[in-house]
Each structure stands twice: as structure tokens, then as C-alpha cells.
PDB file of C-alpha atoms in Angstrom:
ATOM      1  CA  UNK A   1     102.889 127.702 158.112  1.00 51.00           C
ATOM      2  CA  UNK A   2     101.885 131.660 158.092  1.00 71.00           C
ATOM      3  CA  UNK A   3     100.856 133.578 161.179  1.00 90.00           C
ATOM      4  CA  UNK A   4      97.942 134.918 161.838  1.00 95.00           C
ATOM      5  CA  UNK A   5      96.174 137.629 159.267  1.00 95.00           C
ATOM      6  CA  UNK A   6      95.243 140.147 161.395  1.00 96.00           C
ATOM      7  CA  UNK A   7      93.875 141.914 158.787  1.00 97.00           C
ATOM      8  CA  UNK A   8      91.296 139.338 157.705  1.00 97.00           C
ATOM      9  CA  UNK A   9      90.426 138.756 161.596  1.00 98.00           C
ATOM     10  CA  UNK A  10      89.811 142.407 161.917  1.00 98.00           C
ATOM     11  CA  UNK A  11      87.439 142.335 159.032  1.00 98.00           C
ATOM     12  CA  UNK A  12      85.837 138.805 160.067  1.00 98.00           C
ATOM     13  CA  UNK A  13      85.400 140.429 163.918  1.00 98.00           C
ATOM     14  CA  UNK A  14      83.717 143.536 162.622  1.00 98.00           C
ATOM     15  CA  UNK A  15      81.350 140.982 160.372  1.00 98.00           C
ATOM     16  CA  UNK A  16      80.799 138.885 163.995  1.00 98.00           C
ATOM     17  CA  UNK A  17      80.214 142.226 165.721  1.00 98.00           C
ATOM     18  CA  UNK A  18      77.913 143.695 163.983  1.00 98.00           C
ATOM     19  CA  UNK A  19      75.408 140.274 163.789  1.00 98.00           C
ATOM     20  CA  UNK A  20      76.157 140.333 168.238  1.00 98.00           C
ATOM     21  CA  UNK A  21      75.319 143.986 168.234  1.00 98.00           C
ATOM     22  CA  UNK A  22      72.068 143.420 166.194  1.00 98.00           C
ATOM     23  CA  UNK A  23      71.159 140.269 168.019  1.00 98.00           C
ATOM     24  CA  UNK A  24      71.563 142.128 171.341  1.00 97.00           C
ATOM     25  CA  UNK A  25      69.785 145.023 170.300  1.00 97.00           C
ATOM     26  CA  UNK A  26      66.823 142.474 169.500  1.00 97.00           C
ATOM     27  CA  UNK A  27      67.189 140.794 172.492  1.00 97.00           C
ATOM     28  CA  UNK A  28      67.557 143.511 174.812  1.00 94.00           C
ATOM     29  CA  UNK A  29      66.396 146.641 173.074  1.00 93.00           C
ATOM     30  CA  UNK A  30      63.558 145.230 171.595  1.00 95.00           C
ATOM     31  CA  UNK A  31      62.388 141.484 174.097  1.00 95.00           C
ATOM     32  CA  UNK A  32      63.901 142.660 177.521  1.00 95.00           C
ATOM     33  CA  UNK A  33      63.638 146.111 177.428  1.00 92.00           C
ATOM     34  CA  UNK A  34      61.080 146.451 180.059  1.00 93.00           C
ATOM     35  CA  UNK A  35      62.362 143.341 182.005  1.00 94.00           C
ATOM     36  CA  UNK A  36      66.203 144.750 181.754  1.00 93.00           C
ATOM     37  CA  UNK A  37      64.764 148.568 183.157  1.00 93.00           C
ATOM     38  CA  UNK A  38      62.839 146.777 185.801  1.00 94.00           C
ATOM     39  CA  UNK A  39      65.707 144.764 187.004  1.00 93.00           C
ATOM     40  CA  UNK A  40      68.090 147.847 187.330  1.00 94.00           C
ATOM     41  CA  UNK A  41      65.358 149.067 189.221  1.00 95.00           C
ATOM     42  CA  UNK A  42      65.733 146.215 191.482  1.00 94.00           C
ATOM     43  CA  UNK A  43      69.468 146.999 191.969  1.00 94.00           C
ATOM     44  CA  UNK A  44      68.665 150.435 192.685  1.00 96.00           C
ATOM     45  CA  UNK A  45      70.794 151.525 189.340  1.00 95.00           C
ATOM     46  CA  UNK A  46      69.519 153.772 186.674  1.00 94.00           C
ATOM     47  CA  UNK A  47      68.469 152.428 183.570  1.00 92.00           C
ATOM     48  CA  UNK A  48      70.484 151.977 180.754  1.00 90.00           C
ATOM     49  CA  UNK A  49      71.671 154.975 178.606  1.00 93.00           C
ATOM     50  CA  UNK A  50      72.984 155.694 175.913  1.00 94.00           C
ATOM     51  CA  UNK A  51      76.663 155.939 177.468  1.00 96.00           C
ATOM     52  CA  UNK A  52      76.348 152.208 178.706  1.00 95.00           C
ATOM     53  CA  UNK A  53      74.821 151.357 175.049  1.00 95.00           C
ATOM     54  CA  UNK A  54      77.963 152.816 173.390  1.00 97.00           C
ATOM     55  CA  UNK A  55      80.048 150.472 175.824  1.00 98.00           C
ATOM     56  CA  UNK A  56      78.402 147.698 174.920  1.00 97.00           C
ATOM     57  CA  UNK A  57      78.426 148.128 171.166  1.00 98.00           C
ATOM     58  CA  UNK A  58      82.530 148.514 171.492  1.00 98.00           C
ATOM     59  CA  UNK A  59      82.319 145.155 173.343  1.00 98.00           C
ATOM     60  CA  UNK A  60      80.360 143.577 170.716  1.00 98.00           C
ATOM     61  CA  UNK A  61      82.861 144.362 168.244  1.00 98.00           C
ATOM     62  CA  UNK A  62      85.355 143.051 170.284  1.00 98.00           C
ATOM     63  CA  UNK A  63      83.784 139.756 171.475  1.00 98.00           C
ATOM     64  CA  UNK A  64      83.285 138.837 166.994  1.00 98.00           C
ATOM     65  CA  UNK A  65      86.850 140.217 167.117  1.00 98.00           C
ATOM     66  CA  UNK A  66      88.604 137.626 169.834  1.00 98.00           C
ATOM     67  CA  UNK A  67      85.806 134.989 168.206  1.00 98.00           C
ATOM     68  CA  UNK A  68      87.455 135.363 164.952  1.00 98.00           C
ATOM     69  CA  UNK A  69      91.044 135.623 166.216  1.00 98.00           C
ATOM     70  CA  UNK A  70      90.751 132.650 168.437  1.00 98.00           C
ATOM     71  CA  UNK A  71      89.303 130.561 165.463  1.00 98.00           C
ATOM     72  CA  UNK A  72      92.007 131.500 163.365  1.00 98.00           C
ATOM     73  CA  UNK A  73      94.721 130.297 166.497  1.00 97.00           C
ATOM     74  CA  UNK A  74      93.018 126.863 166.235  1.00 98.00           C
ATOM     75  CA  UNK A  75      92.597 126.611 162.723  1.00 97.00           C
ATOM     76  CA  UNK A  76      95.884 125.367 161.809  1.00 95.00           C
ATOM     77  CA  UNK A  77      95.085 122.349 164.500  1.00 96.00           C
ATOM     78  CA  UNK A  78      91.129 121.513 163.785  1.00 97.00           C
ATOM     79  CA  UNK A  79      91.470 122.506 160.058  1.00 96.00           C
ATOM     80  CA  UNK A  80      89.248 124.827 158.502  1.00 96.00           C
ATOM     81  CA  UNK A  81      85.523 125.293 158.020  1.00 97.00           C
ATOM     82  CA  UNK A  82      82.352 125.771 160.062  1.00 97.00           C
ATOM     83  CA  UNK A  83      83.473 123.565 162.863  1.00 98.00           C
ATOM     84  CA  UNK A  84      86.024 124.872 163.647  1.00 98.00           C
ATOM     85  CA  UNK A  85      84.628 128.223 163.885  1.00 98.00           C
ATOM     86  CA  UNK A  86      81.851 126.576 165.629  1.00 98.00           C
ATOM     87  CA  UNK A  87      84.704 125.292 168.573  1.00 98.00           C
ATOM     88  CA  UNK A  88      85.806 129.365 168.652  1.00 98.00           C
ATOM     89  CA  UNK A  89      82.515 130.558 169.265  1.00 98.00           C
ATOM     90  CA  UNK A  90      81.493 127.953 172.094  1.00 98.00           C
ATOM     91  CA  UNK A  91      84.740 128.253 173.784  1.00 98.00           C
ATOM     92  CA  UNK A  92      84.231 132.233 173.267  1.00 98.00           C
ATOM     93  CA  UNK A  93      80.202 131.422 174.199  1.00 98.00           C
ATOM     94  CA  UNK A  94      81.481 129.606 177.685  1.00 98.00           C
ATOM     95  CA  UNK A  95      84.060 132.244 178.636  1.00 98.00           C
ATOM     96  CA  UNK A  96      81.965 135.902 177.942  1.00 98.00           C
ATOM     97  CA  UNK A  97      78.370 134.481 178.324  1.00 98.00           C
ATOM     98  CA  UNK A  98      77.926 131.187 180.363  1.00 98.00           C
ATOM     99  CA  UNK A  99      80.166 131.846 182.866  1.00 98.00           C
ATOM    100  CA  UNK A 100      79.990 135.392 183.525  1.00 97.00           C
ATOM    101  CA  UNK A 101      76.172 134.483 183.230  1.00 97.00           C
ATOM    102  CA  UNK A 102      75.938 131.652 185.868  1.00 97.00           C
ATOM    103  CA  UNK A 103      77.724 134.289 188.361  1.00 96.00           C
ATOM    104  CA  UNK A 104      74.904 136.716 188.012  1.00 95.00           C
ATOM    105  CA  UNK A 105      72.254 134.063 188.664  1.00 96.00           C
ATOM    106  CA  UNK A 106      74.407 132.408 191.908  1.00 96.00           C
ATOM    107  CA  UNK A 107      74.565 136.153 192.853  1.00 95.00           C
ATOM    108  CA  UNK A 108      70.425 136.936 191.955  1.00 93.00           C
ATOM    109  CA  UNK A 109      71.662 140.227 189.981  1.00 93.00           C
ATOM    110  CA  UNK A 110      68.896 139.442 187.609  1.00 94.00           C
ATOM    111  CA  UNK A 111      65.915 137.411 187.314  1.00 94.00           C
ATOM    112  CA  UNK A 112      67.196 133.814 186.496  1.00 95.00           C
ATOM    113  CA  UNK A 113      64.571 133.375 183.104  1.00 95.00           C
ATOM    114  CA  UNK A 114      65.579 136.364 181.785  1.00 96.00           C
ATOM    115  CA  UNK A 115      69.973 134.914 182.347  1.00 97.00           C
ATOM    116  CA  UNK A 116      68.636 131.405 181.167  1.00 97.00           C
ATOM    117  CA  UNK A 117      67.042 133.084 178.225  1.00 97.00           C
ATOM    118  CA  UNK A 118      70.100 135.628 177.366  1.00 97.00           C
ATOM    119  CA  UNK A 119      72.425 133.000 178.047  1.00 98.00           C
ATOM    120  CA  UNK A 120      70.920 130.457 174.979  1.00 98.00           C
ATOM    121  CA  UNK A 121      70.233 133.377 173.189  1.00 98.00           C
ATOM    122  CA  UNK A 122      74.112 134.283 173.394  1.00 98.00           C
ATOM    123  CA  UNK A 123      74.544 130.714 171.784  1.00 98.00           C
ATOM    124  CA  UNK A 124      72.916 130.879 168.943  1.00 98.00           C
ATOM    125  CA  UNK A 125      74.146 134.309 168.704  1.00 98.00           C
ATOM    126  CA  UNK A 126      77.782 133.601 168.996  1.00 98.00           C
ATOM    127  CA  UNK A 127      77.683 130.579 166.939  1.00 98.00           C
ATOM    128  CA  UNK A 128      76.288 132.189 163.977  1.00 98.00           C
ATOM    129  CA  UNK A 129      78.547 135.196 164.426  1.00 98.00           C
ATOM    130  CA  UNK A 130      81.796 133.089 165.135  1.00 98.00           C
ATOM    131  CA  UNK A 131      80.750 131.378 161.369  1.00 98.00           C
ATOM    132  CA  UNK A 132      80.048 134.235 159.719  1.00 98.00           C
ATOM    133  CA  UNK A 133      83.410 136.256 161.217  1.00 98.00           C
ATOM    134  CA  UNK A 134      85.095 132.608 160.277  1.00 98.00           C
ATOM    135  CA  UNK A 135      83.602 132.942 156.545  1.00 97.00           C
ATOM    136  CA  UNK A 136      85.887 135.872 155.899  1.00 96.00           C
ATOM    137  CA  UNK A 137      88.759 134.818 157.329  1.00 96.00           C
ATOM    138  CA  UNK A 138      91.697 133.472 155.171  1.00 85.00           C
ATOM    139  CA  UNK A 139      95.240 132.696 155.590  1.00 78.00           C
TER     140      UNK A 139
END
């Protein structure tokens, strides 16, 4: 059994965090814009600039990244292939977007459609990312 490729899990994370950064752009750029300004607002915070952007562009990367490293931890267990990569991303899914998520709405940071929609969104977003990162990987 080899170790990990980090190589191929850098390149596979980038792939991931590229199709997060564009989803999120979509999603929050482009559907919640107004909705995202208006709830900083709320919170008596500025709205988000281009300084915050950067940040989260550098965590998108990093999010496909751990994705793509954590699916090639469990490969060697759950065997290859889209399932697997599928398992990553949910468990990645759970730990960076439902949970944190589910605080914000206990905590009313945000309007609870907008985390309800974000959240699914960040599903469907993960899962196609974690495949995708999972495509390029190879041991």
C-alpha cells in the first residue's frame, strides 16, 4: 500500500476549489447578493469587500483541498470511484457547511431561508466538487 499523493490531491483540491469558488460566487455574488448586504446590515457589519472575498476564495481552495485529501485517506478502505468521493464530500459537507450552518440559524445571524438555501446549495456543491477533485486523483 502507497501513501498518500499529495501531489495529485493538490491538483484534485485546486479542481474542487475552483467549481466551490464559482458555485459561491453564483450563489452569493450573483442570488444573495442583496439578501447577504441586507443581513450584514442587520448585524450592524459592513458589507462584504473585496478583502473578505479574497478570504473566502483561499478557503474555497482549501475546503476542495481537505475534500480531496480526505477522500484519498478513505480510499484505500471504501475503494475507489464516485462513492467514495461522494462519502468525502458529505462528511466534508456536514463538518464546514451543515454544522457551522445550523449554529448560525440557532444563533439568528442570518435569515434561516437564505442558511436552509446555502446549506443544500453547499450539497450539491460539495458533492460535485468532492467528484470532480476525486476524478484527478490517483495513487
Amino acid at each position: 500500500m502507497s501513501g498518500i499523493d499529495l501531489r495529485r490531491v493538490v491538483f484534485g483540491g485546486l479542481l474542487a476549489g475552483l467549481l466551490i469558488n464559482i458555485s459561491e460566487f453564483i450563489l452569493n455574488g450573483v442570488l444573495f447578493a442583496d439578501e447577504m448586504n441586507a443581513a450584514m446590515a442587520a448585524l450592524n457589519r459592513p458589507p462584504l469587500d473585496n478583502r473578505m472575498i479574497g478570504w473566502f476564495v483561499l478557503l474555497g481552495f482549501a475546503l476542495g483541498i481537505v475534500t480531496v485529501w480526505l477522500y484519498a485517506a478513505i480510499r484505500p478502505r471504501f475503494g475507489a470511484g464516485p462513492g467514495t468521493a461522494a462519502c468525502a464530500a458529505a462528511t466534508t459537507w456536514f463538518l464546514a457547511y451543515c454544522y457551522p450552518n445550523i449554529g448560525a440559524a440557532v444563533m439568528g445571524l442570518f435569515p434561516t431561508p437564505m442558511i436552509v438555501i446555502g446549506t443544500v446549495w453547499g450539497l450539491a456543491e460539495i458533492l460535485v466538487a468532492g467528484v470532480a477533485g476525486a476524478w484527478v486523483y490517483t495513487e
